[in-house]
Amino acid sequence: RRWAQRLCSAAPGDTVFALSSGHGRCGVAVIRTSGPGSRGALQSLTGRPQLPPPRVLALRRIRDPATAEPLDRGLVVWFPGPQSFTGEDCAELHVHGGPAVVSGVLRALGSLPGLRPAEPGEFTRRAFRRGKLDLTAAEGLGDLIRAETEAQRRQALRQMEGELGRLYQRWSETLTQALAHLEAYIDFSEDDNVEEEVLSQGEGWEGGGGSWDTPCLLLGVSATSPHSLPAVDATVRALEQEIGAHLQDGRRGELLRGGVHAVIAGPPNVGKSSLLNLLCQRPAAIVSPVAGTTRDVVEVALNVGGYPLVLSDTAGLRDATDPVEQEGVSRARDRLRQADLVLAVLDAAAVAPEPTRLGAALGSLLPPTAPPCILVLNKADLLQGDGGALRDACARGDPLPPATLLSCKTGEGLNHLLELLARQLARLCGDPLAGSPSLTQSRHSLHLGDCATALAQYGRDCRLDLGLAAERLRLARRHLGRITGHVGADDVLDIIFRDFCIGK
């Protein structure tokens, strides 16, 4: 509801303007307008009735229309609608990025009648309202602006270019086609005496003694009928399976968008805070030889191999007696339960080199349903000899997770740890350019889950009531439309008229 209110907050005829480049001193600042007053604004500020050719940069002197005082000399470009980002008439002024110049141009624009400062995101909202992009593409644009790693940039660019929206639109069109055929048969079937055959043929549905593998022949329609409803059943079944597979992607897109949350966990005084400082290359956490120094969660954001990582240092896990430390341990265990990845740190000089005993020590730290883990055996510089037994145990793998020896003091083993981290992050986030585009927003998951539920209910309800089955398809289609912002009803009628030649 709030989104709809914001979407309609701008009157259709008003014109907005804003600084589209970053704030602060810079070489060039871009000021953009959108709306029917863009033409007049550009003419007023340049003092010329003749506009430059569309989408061609032109050098102009920019003046205050109220006083004719020169404000700057810069480049202007004219984008007549609908061939613009918002679909409306747009203009851009590329001026020098000094604060005085920018504020002077903005003040001049604000003095013109019919122009007002844009609200946050209003240019993109106008583009959505005029069909220049759907909601998934708008979300991708926002993610692209906020992207901090290469993998985030690739995923956001792919979504902004419409791949995710096209996938959902294809599913919506498939549902629309199925619904059109079903509703057409409901309205125009020539056989009304079919109740007995509906019940006898409908036993195949899950919930009625069968499963999707034996689709019902609704209303006695044979498989060879030109409007065969079993074909609709098969389409819905295939779509339900495809959506289910899309939902079961391990939250790859969401992890890549928001960052993989990793927790450094282990007993007190094994070097967890030192590991955090080593990875972020700054003293983010206090390091002390006194056990139990870390009480609260210390969090930093990192870029590892092009993937975003949100790394948390936590209190040492032990049975504490101090109330403050007890709270720190409780917070550490909470973070462990919520983590996407765990860096389990043990003292290399204090553990047995046998894999089974290492596994037991690791199991005492982690919850039963632990996320993926990397075992870090710190303080390798204190090992007697070269630590060959521990190195062999780390290289052996199973039953241990990926493991490495590390010395936070000397940096030995850091490169191997970064390789393991990058490998785990790539496995959790996937390749943003491979396969189908991934879910990136929790609202996508919510609506797709509701869509899949409606499709499953269609399978249970169609043997009892065709009208109810059609309503399930409408509901599923509505949930898909809410993801992209395309929710309509007339296109169902269009397909009915096109495919069935009603009234011919």
Short mmCIF file of C-alpha atoms in Angstrom, two decimals:
data_model
loop_
_atom_site.label_atom_id
_atom_site.label_comp_id
_atom_site.label_asym_id
_atom_site.label_seq_id
_atom_site.Cartn_x
_atom_site.Cartn_y
_atom_site.Cartn_z
CA ARG A 1 0.00 0.00 0.00
CA ARG A 2 2.81 2.39 0.86
CA TRP A 3 4.55 1.56 -2.41
CA ALA A 4 1.36 2.31 -4.35
CA GLN A 5 0.93 5.62 -2.55
CA ARG A 6 4.48 6.66 -3.34
CA LEU A 7 4.10 5.48 -6.91
CA CYS A 8 1.13 7.78 -7.44
CA SER A 9 2.42 10.67 -5.34
CA ALA A 10 3.57 12.66 -8.36
CA ALA A 11 0.88 14.29 -10.46
CA PRO A 12 1.01 13.19 -14.11
CA GLY A 13 1.83 16.69 -15.30
CA ASP A 14 4.52 17.88 -12.92
CA THR A 15 8.24 18.04 -13.63
CA VAL A 16 10.95 17.00 -11.20
CA PHE A 17 14.66 17.72 -11.04
CA ALA A 18 17.57 16.43 -8.99
CA LEU A 19 21.32 16.06 -8.85
CA SER A 20 21.90 12.62 -10.35
CA SER A 21 25.63 12.38 -9.71
CA GLY A 22 27.29 12.17 -6.30
CA HIS A 23 27.34 15.00 -3.81
CA GLY A 24 30.52 16.87 -2.98
CA ARG A 25 33.25 18.42 -5.08
CA CYS A 26 33.82 16.66 -8.39
CA GLY A 27 34.86 17.45 -11.91
CA VAL A 28 31.41 17.09 -13.46
CA ALA A 29 27.96 17.05 -11.86
CA VAL A 30 24.87 15.81 -13.72
CA ILE A 31 21.52 17.48 -13.02
CA ARG A 32 18.48 15.80 -14.51
CA THR A 33 14.88 16.86 -15.11
CA SER A 34 11.91 14.70 -16.08
CA GLY A 35 8.42 15.76 -17.06
CA PRO A 36 6.57 17.98 -19.53
CA GLY A 37 8.36 21.09 -18.25
CA SER A 38 11.81 19.78 -19.19
CA ARG A 39 11.75 21.47 -22.60
CA GLY A 40 10.91 24.87 -21.16
CA ALA A 41 13.44 24.45 -18.34
CA LEU A 42 16.24 23.73 -20.80
CA GLN A 43 15.23 26.66 -22.98
CA SER A 44 15.06 29.00 -19.98
CA LEU A 45 18.45 28.04 -18.55
CA THR A 46 20.27 28.15 -21.88
CA GLY A 47 18.46 31.25 -23.15
CA ARG A 48 17.84 29.60 -26.51
CA PRO A 49 14.47 28.59 -27.95
CA GLN A 50 16.17 26.08 -30.22
CA LEU A 51 16.94 22.79 -28.44
CA PRO A 52 19.95 20.68 -29.41
CA PRO A 53 19.26 17.53 -31.46
CA PRO A 54 17.89 14.69 -29.30
CA ARG A 55 20.52 12.66 -27.41
CA VAL A 56 23.37 14.87 -28.65
CA LEU A 57 25.56 16.76 -26.18
CA ALA A 58 25.80 20.50 -26.87
CA LEU A 59 27.95 23.16 -25.20
CA ARG A 60 25.82 25.94 -23.74
CA ARG A 61 26.15 28.86 -21.32
CA ILE A 62 23.79 28.24 -18.41
CA ARG A 63 22.11 31.26 -16.87
CA ASP A 64 19.72 32.05 -14.05
CA PRO A 65 16.42 32.72 -15.89
CA ALA A 66 15.35 35.28 -13.27
CA THR A 67 18.46 37.50 -13.45
CA ALA A 68 20.23 36.31 -16.62
CA GLU A 69 23.36 35.90 -14.48
CA PRO A 70 25.73 33.26 -15.89
CA LEU A 71 25.95 30.21 -13.65
CA ASP A 72 28.30 27.99 -15.63
CA ARG A 73 29.28 26.82 -19.07
CA GLY A 74 28.59 23.15 -19.60
CA LEU A 75 27.06 20.42 -21.72
CA VAL A 76 23.33 19.90 -22.10
CA VAL A 77 21.43 17.00 -23.67
CA TRP A 78 17.77 16.69 -24.60
CA PHE A 79 15.83 13.38 -24.37
CA PRO A 80 12.30 13.75 -25.79
CA GLY A 81 9.85 11.17 -24.52
CA PRO A 82 9.18 8.32 -24.84
CA GLN A 83 12.80 7.67 -25.85
CA SER A 84 14.21 8.43 -22.41
CA PHE A 85 14.92 6.65 -19.15
CA THR A 86 11.59 7.67 -17.58
CA GLY A 87 9.57 7.67 -20.80
CA GLU A 88 8.88 11.40 -20.29
CA ASP A 89 10.63 14.44 -21.73
CA CYS A 90 13.98 14.64 -19.96
CA ALA A 91 16.93 17.01 -19.94
CA GLU A 92 20.38 16.79 -18.42
CA LEU A 93 22.85 19.53 -17.57
CA HIS A 94 26.49 18.47 -17.17
CA VAL A 95 28.05 21.28 -15.17
CA HIS A 96 31.19 21.71 -13.10
CA GLY A 97 30.87 19.90 -9.80
CA GLY A 98 31.61 22.71 -7.37
CA PRO A 99 28.99 23.13 -4.62
CA ALA A 100 28.27 26.74 -5.61
CA VAL A 101 27.64 25.83 -9.25
CA VAL A 102 25.40 22.89 -8.39
CA SER A 103 23.36 24.80 -5.81
CA GLY A 104 22.99 27.74 -8.22
CA VAL A 105 21.62 25.54 -11.02
CA LEU A 106 19.29 23.69 -8.65
CA ARG A 107 18.04 26.98 -7.26
CA ALA A 108 17.41 28.27 -10.77
CA LEU A 109 15.43 25.16 -11.68
CA GLY A 110 13.39 25.43 -8.49
CA SER A 111 12.39 29.00 -9.37
CA LEU A 112 10.69 27.87 -12.59
CA PRO A 113 6.92 27.29 -12.41
CA GLY A 114 5.83 23.66 -12.43
CA LEU A 115 9.21 22.27 -11.36
CA ARG A 116 9.93 20.70 -7.98
CA PRO A 117 12.76 18.66 -6.43
CA ALA A 118 12.43 14.93 -7.02
CA GLU A 119 11.73 12.55 -4.17
CA PRO A 120 14.15 9.65 -3.54
CA GLY A 121 13.83 7.13 -6.36
CA GLU A 122 11.22 9.17 -8.23
CA PHE A 123 12.94 8.96 -11.62
CA THR A 124 12.90 5.17 -11.40
CA ARG A 125 9.28 5.18 -10.20
CA ARG A 126 8.30 7.23 -13.25
CA ALA A 127 10.18 4.81 -15.50
CA PHE A 128 8.24 1.92 -13.94
CA ARG A 129 4.93 3.77 -14.25
CA ARG A 130 5.49 4.29 -17.98
CA GLY A 131 6.53 0.67 -18.56
CA LYS A 132 10.22 1.37 -19.19
CA LEU A 133 11.17 -1.29 -16.63
CA ASP A 134 9.44 -3.64 -14.22
CA LEU A 135 9.93 -3.90 -10.47
CA THR A 136 12.66 -6.54 -10.71
CA ALA A 137 14.63 -4.33 -13.11
CA ALA A 138 14.15 -1.36 -10.78
CA GLU A 139 15.46 -3.46 -7.90
CA GLY A 140 18.39 -4.50 -10.05
CA LEU A 141 19.18 -0.86 -10.77
CA GLY A 142 19.24 -0.12 -7.04
CA ASP A 143 21.46 -3.13 -6.42
CA LEU A 144 23.81 -2.02 -9.20
CA ILE A 145 24.22 1.38 -7.60
CA ARG A 146 24.99 -0.26 -4.25
CA ALA A 147 27.20 -3.06 -5.64
CA GLU A 148 30.62 -3.25 -3.98
CA THR A 149 32.04 -6.45 -5.51
CA GLU A 150 32.37 -7.83 -9.01
CA ALA A 151 29.93 -10.67 -8.40
CA GLN A 152 27.33 -8.24 -7.03
CA ARG A 153 27.78 -6.02 -10.08
CA ARG A 154 27.30 -8.95 -12.47
CA GLN A 155 24.14 -10.14 -10.74
CA ALA A 156 22.64 -6.65 -10.46
CA LEU A 157 23.40 -5.81 -14.10
CA ARG A 158 21.80 -9.04 -15.24
CA GLN A 159 18.67 -8.28 -13.24
CA MET A 160 18.55 -4.64 -14.33
CA GLU A 161 18.68 -5.75 -17.95
CA GLY A 162 15.49 -7.70 -17.37
CA GLU A 163 16.51 -11.36 -17.27
CA LEU A 164 14.73 -12.09 -13.99
CA GLY A 165 11.67 -10.12 -15.08
CA ARG A 166 11.55 -11.99 -18.40
CA LEU A 167 11.68 -15.33 -16.58
CA TYR A 168 8.74 -14.37 -14.37
CA GLN A 169 6.90 -12.85 -17.30
CA ARG A 170 7.29 -16.13 -19.24
CA TRP A 171 5.81 -18.01 -16.30
CA SER A 172 2.99 -15.49 -16.09
CA GLU A 173 2.25 -15.89 -19.81
CA THR A 174 2.20 -19.67 -19.39
CA LEU A 175 -0.33 -19.32 -16.59
CA THR A 176 -2.35 -16.84 -18.62
CA GLN A 177 -2.50 -19.30 -21.50
CA ALA A 178 -3.59 -22.15 -19.23
CA LEU A 179 -6.20 -19.98 -17.53
CA ALA A 180 -7.54 -18.75 -20.86
CA HIS A 181 -8.07 -22.31 -22.10
CA LEU A 182 -9.67 -23.37 -18.83
CA GLU A 183 -12.03 -20.39 -18.67
CA ALA A 184 -12.93 -20.75 -22.32
CA TYR A 185 -13.97 -24.34 -21.75
CA ILE A 186 -15.96 -23.37 -18.65
CA ASP A 187 -17.86 -20.73 -20.63
CA PHE A 188 -18.28 -22.51 -23.94
CA SER A 189 -18.37 -26.24 -23.30
CA GLU A 190 -21.10 -27.97 -25.28
CA ASP A 191 -21.34 -30.90 -22.87
CA ASP A 192 -23.05 -30.09 -19.57
CA ASN A 193 -23.95 -33.65 -18.44
CA VAL A 194 -20.55 -34.78 -17.25
CA GLU A 195 -20.64 -34.82 -13.45
CA GLU A 196 -20.28 -38.60 -13.18
CA GLU A 197 -17.24 -38.64 -15.46
CA VAL A 198 -15.65 -35.75 -13.55
CA LEU A 199 -15.79 -37.75 -10.35
CA SER A 200 -14.65 -41.02 -11.90
CA GLN A 201 -11.77 -39.50 -13.84
CA GLY A 202 -10.76 -37.12 -11.04
CA GLU A 203 -9.53 -39.78 -8.63
CA GLY A 204 -6.00 -39.39 -9.91
CA TRP A 205 -5.32 -36.10 -8.13
CA GLU A 206 -3.19 -35.93 -5.04
CA GLY A 207 -5.56 -35.64 -2.11
CA GLY A 208 -8.11 -37.80 -3.99
CA GLY A 209 -6.16 -41.01 -3.91
CA GLY A 210 -3.59 -40.28 -6.59
CA SER A 211 -0.93 -37.83 -7.71
CA TRP A 212 0.02 -35.49 -10.53
CA ASP A 213 1.16 -38.51 -12.56
CA THR A 214 -2.45 -39.39 -13.43
CA PRO A 215 -4.09 -36.09 -14.45
CA CYS A 216 -7.86 -35.93 -14.39
CA LEU A 217 -9.87 -35.52 -17.58
CA LEU A 218 -11.94 -32.56 -16.46
CA LEU A 219 -15.50 -32.41 -17.74
CA GLY A 220 -14.96 -35.57 -19.74
CA VAL A 221 -12.62 -33.89 -22.22
CA SER A 222 -10.56 -36.52 -24.00
CA ALA A 223 -6.81 -36.26 -24.50
CA THR A 224 -7.42 -35.82 -28.22
CA SER A 225 -9.78 -32.86 -27.82
CA PRO A 226 -8.53 -29.64 -29.48
CA HIS A 227 -9.00 -27.93 -26.11
CA SER A 228 -7.71 -30.82 -24.03
CA LEU A 229 -7.62 -29.92 -20.35
CA PRO A 230 -5.06 -32.61 -19.54
CA ALA A 231 -2.67 -30.43 -21.57
CA VAL A 232 -3.47 -27.60 -19.15
CA ASP A 233 -2.85 -29.96 -16.24
CA ALA A 234 0.54 -30.94 -17.63
CA THR A 235 1.46 -27.30 -18.17
CA VAL A 236 0.56 -26.38 -14.61
CA ARG A 237 2.44 -29.38 -13.24
CA ALA A 238 5.58 -28.51 -15.21
CA LEU A 239 5.39 -24.89 -14.09
CA GLU A 240 4.98 -25.91 -10.44
CA GLN A 241 8.12 -28.05 -10.71
CA GLU A 242 10.08 -25.25 -12.40
CA ILE A 243 9.11 -22.71 -9.74
CA GLY A 244 9.95 -25.21 -7.01
CA ALA A 245 13.42 -25.71 -8.46
CA HIS A 246 13.87 -21.94 -8.68
CA LEU A 247 12.97 -21.56 -5.02
CA GLN A 248 15.42 -24.27 -3.95
CA ASP A 249 18.57 -22.45 -4.99
CA GLY A 250 20.12 -22.17 -1.52
CA ARG A 251 19.39 -18.41 -1.36
CA ARG A 252 22.33 -17.80 -3.70
CA GLY A 253 21.04 -14.53 -5.09
CA GLU A 254 20.10 -13.17 -1.67
CA LEU A 255 23.50 -14.13 -0.22
CA LEU A 256 25.30 -12.44 -3.09
CA ARG A 257 23.16 -9.33 -2.82
CA GLY A 258 23.43 -8.89 0.96
CA GLY A 259 26.73 -10.61 1.64
CA VAL A 260 27.53 -14.00 3.15
CA HIS A 261 27.44 -13.74 6.94
CA ALA A 262 30.43 -15.59 8.38
CA VAL A 263 31.17 -16.02 12.07
CA ILE A 264 34.59 -16.55 13.64
CA ALA A 265 33.99 -19.00 16.48
CA GLY A 266 36.17 -20.92 18.88
CA PRO A 267 37.36 -21.20 22.49
CA PRO A 268 38.84 -18.14 24.22
CA ASN A 269 42.34 -16.98 23.38
CA VAL A 270 42.85 -18.99 20.18
CA GLY A 271 43.33 -15.88 18.00
CA LYS A 272 39.83 -15.12 16.72
CA SER A 273 40.26 -11.34 16.99
CA SER A 274 43.75 -11.61 15.49
CA LEU A 275 42.24 -13.48 12.55
CA LEU A 276 39.64 -10.74 12.04
CA ASN A 277 42.36 -8.07 12.07
CA LEU A 278 44.50 -10.10 9.67
CA LEU A 279 41.68 -10.53 7.17
CA CYS A 280 40.58 -6.90 7.20
CA GLN A 281 44.18 -5.57 7.45
CA ARG A 282 43.41 -3.17 10.29
CA PRO A 283 42.97 -3.32 14.09
CA ALA A 284 39.19 -3.74 14.03
CA ALA A 285 39.11 -5.80 17.24
CA ILE A 286 41.04 -5.56 20.51
CA VAL A 287 43.70 -8.25 20.86
CA SER A 288 44.90 -9.29 24.31
CA PRO A 289 46.60 -12.36 25.84
CA VAL A 290 43.88 -12.29 28.49
CA ALA A 291 41.20 -14.88 27.72
CA GLY A 292 37.68 -13.51 27.26
CA THR A 293 38.64 -10.05 26.00
CA THR A 294 35.98 -10.04 23.28
CA ARG A 295 32.53 -9.59 24.81
CA ASP A 296 30.43 -8.13 21.99
CA VAL A 297 30.17 -8.97 18.30
CA VAL A 298 32.61 -7.05 16.07
CA GLU A 299 31.52 -6.98 12.41
CA VAL A 300 33.36 -5.95 9.24
CA ALA A 301 32.48 -6.15 5.53
CA LEU A 302 35.07 -7.65 3.16
CA ASN A 303 35.49 -8.43 -0.51
CA VAL A 304 36.96 -11.92 -0.95
CA GLY A 305 37.49 -13.12 -4.49
CA GLY A 306 34.83 -10.73 -5.79
CA TYR A 307 32.21 -12.00 -3.33
CA PRO A 308 30.81 -9.97 -0.42
CA LEU A 309 31.59 -11.29 3.07
CA VAL A 310 30.23 -9.91 6.35
CA LEU A 311 32.62 -11.27 8.98
CA SER A 312 31.82 -11.29 12.71
CA ASP A 313 34.24 -11.82 15.57
CA THR A 314 32.53 -13.29 18.63
CA ALA A 315 33.25 -14.07 22.26
CA GLY A 316 35.13 -17.27 23.10
CA LEU A 317 32.80 -20.23 23.62
CA ARG A 318 33.07 -21.58 27.15
CA ASP A 319 31.08 -21.88 30.38
CA ALA A 320 31.58 -18.35 31.66
CA THR A 321 30.88 -17.14 35.19
CA ASP A 322 31.11 -13.40 34.60
CA PRO A 323 27.64 -12.01 33.69
CA VAL A 324 29.04 -9.77 30.95
CA GLU A 325 30.99 -12.61 29.39
CA GLN A 326 27.93 -14.85 29.64
CA GLU A 327 26.00 -12.34 27.56
CA GLY A 328 28.86 -12.26 25.05
CA VAL A 329 28.85 -16.07 24.77
CA SER A 330 25.06 -16.05 24.35
CA ARG A 331 25.36 -13.55 21.50
CA ALA A 332 28.10 -15.64 19.92
CA ARG A 333 25.89 -18.74 19.93
CA ASP A 334 23.01 -16.73 18.44
CA ARG A 335 25.27 -15.57 15.60
CA LEU A 336 26.39 -19.15 15.03
CA ARG A 337 22.80 -20.27 14.54
CA GLN A 338 22.18 -17.47 12.03
CA ALA A 339 25.48 -17.75 10.14
CA ASP A 340 25.85 -18.75 6.51
CA LEU A 341 29.49 -19.80 7.06
CA VAL A 342 31.65 -20.50 10.12
CA LEU A 343 35.40 -20.01 10.54
CA ALA A 344 36.07 -22.39 13.44
CA VAL A 345 39.38 -21.46 15.08
CA LEU A 346 41.39 -23.86 17.24
CA ASP A 347 44.87 -23.61 18.76
CA ALA A 348 47.14 -25.69 16.53
CA ALA A 349 49.60 -26.23 19.37
CA ALA A 350 46.93 -27.59 21.70
CA VAL A 351 44.99 -30.04 19.51
CA ALA A 352 45.66 -33.66 18.66
CA PRO A 353 46.66 -34.24 15.01
CA GLU A 354 44.28 -37.18 14.48
CA PRO A 355 41.31 -36.29 12.22
CA THR A 356 38.79 -38.00 14.50
CA ARG A 357 39.91 -36.03 17.55
CA LEU A 358 39.97 -32.82 15.55
CA GLY A 359 36.44 -33.58 14.41
CA ALA A 360 35.35 -34.14 18.01
CA ALA A 361 36.86 -30.81 19.09
CA LEU A 362 35.09 -29.10 16.22
CA GLY A 363 31.79 -30.79 17.03
CA SER A 364 31.90 -29.47 20.59
CA LEU A 365 31.93 -25.90 19.24
CA LEU A 366 29.26 -26.00 16.56
CA PRO A 367 25.51 -26.48 16.86
CA PRO A 368 24.02 -29.75 15.52
CA THR A 369 22.69 -28.02 12.40
CA ALA A 370 25.83 -26.05 11.69
CA PRO A 371 26.28 -24.14 8.42
CA PRO A 372 29.27 -24.82 6.13
CA CYS A 373 32.54 -24.54 8.01
CA ILE A 374 36.24 -23.85 7.48
CA LEU A 375 38.57 -25.15 10.19
CA VAL A 376 41.42 -22.74 10.98
CA LEU A 377 44.25 -24.15 13.10
CA ASN A 378 45.90 -20.95 14.33
CA LYS A 379 49.28 -20.40 16.05
CA ALA A 380 51.08 -22.63 13.58
CA ASP A 381 54.29 -20.76 14.46
CA LEU A 382 54.23 -22.45 17.90
CA LEU A 383 54.22 -26.00 16.51
CA GLN A 384 57.13 -28.23 17.26
CA GLY A 385 58.86 -29.15 14.01
CA ASP A 386 56.97 -28.45 10.82
CA GLY A 387 53.55 -29.69 12.01
CA GLY A 388 53.52 -32.42 9.40
CA ALA A 389 50.87 -34.52 11.16
CA LEU A 390 48.46 -31.59 11.34
CA ARG A 391 49.13 -30.67 7.73
CA ASP A 392 48.35 -34.24 6.69
CA ALA A 393 45.14 -34.16 8.71
CA CYS A 394 44.09 -30.88 7.05
CA ALA A 395 44.86 -32.22 3.59
CA ARG A 396 43.02 -35.50 4.19
CA GLY A 397 39.63 -33.83 4.34
CA ASP A 398 36.76 -36.11 5.36
CA PRO A 399 35.62 -36.33 8.11
CA LEU A 400 36.99 -32.81 8.56
CA PRO A 401 35.67 -29.76 6.70
CA PRO A 402 38.10 -27.71 4.57
CA ALA A 403 40.98 -26.92 6.94
CA THR A 404 44.22 -24.98 6.98
CA LEU A 405 47.13 -24.17 9.24
CA LEU A 406 47.59 -20.46 9.93
CA SER A 407 49.79 -18.13 11.90
CA CYS A 408 48.11 -14.78 12.51
CA LYS A 409 51.44 -13.59 13.90
CA THR A 410 53.53 -14.26 10.77
CA GLY A 411 50.78 -14.44 8.12
CA GLU A 412 51.80 -17.95 7.10
CA GLY A 413 48.84 -19.79 5.59
CA LEU A 414 46.80 -16.65 4.86
CA ASN A 415 46.76 -17.21 1.10
CA HIS A 416 45.49 -20.76 1.53
CA LEU A 417 42.77 -19.55 3.89
CA LEU A 418 41.69 -16.90 1.36
CA GLU A 419 41.52 -19.59 -1.33
CA LEU A 420 39.31 -21.75 0.88
CA LEU A 421 37.12 -18.73 1.69
CA ALA A 422 36.74 -17.78 -1.97
CA ARG A 423 35.87 -21.38 -2.85
CA GLN A 424 33.18 -21.56 -0.17
CA LEU A 425 31.76 -18.17 -1.14
CA ALA A 426 31.60 -19.21 -4.79
CA ARG A 427 29.77 -22.39 -3.78
CA LEU A 428 27.27 -20.49 -1.60
CA CYS A 429 26.64 -17.63 -4.05
CA GLY A 430 27.13 -19.44 -7.33
CA ASP A 431 28.14 -17.86 -10.62
CA PRO A 432 25.83 -14.86 -11.19
CA LEU A 433 26.21 -15.24 -14.96
CA ALA A 434 25.49 -18.99 -15.18
CA GLY A 435 22.10 -20.60 -15.56
CA SER A 436 18.80 -18.95 -14.76
CA PRO A 437 18.90 -15.69 -12.79
CA SER A 438 18.63 -16.20 -9.04
CA LEU A 439 16.19 -14.85 -6.49
CA THR A 440 17.59 -11.68 -4.99
CA GLN A 441 14.82 -10.40 -2.72
CA SER A 442 12.88 -12.01 0.09
CA ARG A 443 9.67 -10.66 -1.43
CA HIS A 444 10.39 -12.70 -4.57
CA SER A 445 10.62 -15.85 -2.45
CA LEU A 446 7.41 -14.97 -0.61
CA HIS A 447 5.32 -14.43 -3.73
CA LEU A 448 6.81 -17.41 -5.57
CA GLY A 449 6.09 -19.62 -2.57
CA ASP A 450 2.48 -18.44 -2.58
CA CYS A 451 2.34 -19.02 -6.34
CA ALA A 452 3.62 -22.59 -5.95
CA THR A 453 1.08 -23.21 -3.17
CA ALA A 454 -1.75 -22.03 -5.41
CA LEU A 455 -0.58 -24.33 -8.21
CA ALA A 456 -0.47 -27.28 -5.83
CA GLN A 457 -4.00 -26.46 -4.67
CA TYR A 458 -5.11 -26.36 -8.30
CA GLY A 459 -4.06 -29.99 -8.55
CA ARG A 460 -6.20 -30.93 -5.55
CA ASP A 461 -9.22 -28.79 -6.39
CA CYS A 462 -9.72 -29.23 -10.12
CA ARG A 463 -11.43 -32.61 -9.78
CA LEU A 464 -14.11 -31.03 -7.59
CA ASP A 465 -14.81 -27.62 -9.10
CA LEU A 466 -13.54 -26.08 -12.32
CA GLY A 467 -14.33 -22.58 -11.10
CA LEU A 468 -12.23 -23.09 -7.99
CA ALA A 469 -9.40 -24.54 -10.10
CA ALA A 470 -9.49 -21.47 -12.33
CA GLU A 471 -9.36 -19.24 -9.26
CA ARG A 472 -6.20 -21.03 -8.13
CA LEU A 473 -4.56 -20.18 -11.45
CA ARG A 474 -5.68 -16.57 -11.15
CA LEU A 475 -4.19 -16.38 -7.67
CA ALA A 476 -0.90 -17.93 -8.82
CA ARG A 477 -0.73 -15.49 -11.71
CA ARG A 478 -1.48 -12.58 -9.40
CA HIS A 479 1.45 -13.49 -7.16
CA LEU A 480 3.79 -13.59 -10.18
CA GLY A 481 2.48 -10.23 -11.30
CA ARG A 482 3.19 -8.71 -7.91
CA ILE A 483 6.87 -9.53 -8.32
CA THR A 484 7.23 -7.63 -11.58
CA GLY A 485 4.45 -5.11 -10.99
CA HIS A 486 2.48 -6.40 -13.99
CA VAL A 487 -0.96 -7.41 -12.71
CA GLY A 488 -3.72 -7.31 -15.31
CA ALA A 489 -6.86 -9.14 -16.47
CA ASP A 490 -7.48 -8.04 -20.06
CA ASP A 491 -4.66 -10.13 -21.51
CA VAL A 492 -6.55 -13.29 -20.50
CA LEU A 493 -9.46 -12.16 -22.68
CA ASP A 494 -7.06 -11.31 -25.51
CA ILE A 495 -5.78 -14.89 -25.60
CA ILE A 496 -9.30 -16.29 -25.47
CA PHE A 497 -10.32 -14.22 -28.49
CA ARG A 498 -7.15 -15.05 -30.39
CA ASP A 499 -7.10 -18.79 -29.75
CA PHE A 500 -10.77 -19.63 -29.79
CA CYS A 501 -12.16 -17.15 -32.32
CA ILE A 502 -15.18 -16.40 -30.17
CA GLY A 503 -18.03 -14.88 -32.18
CA LYS A 504 -16.56 -15.73 -35.56
#
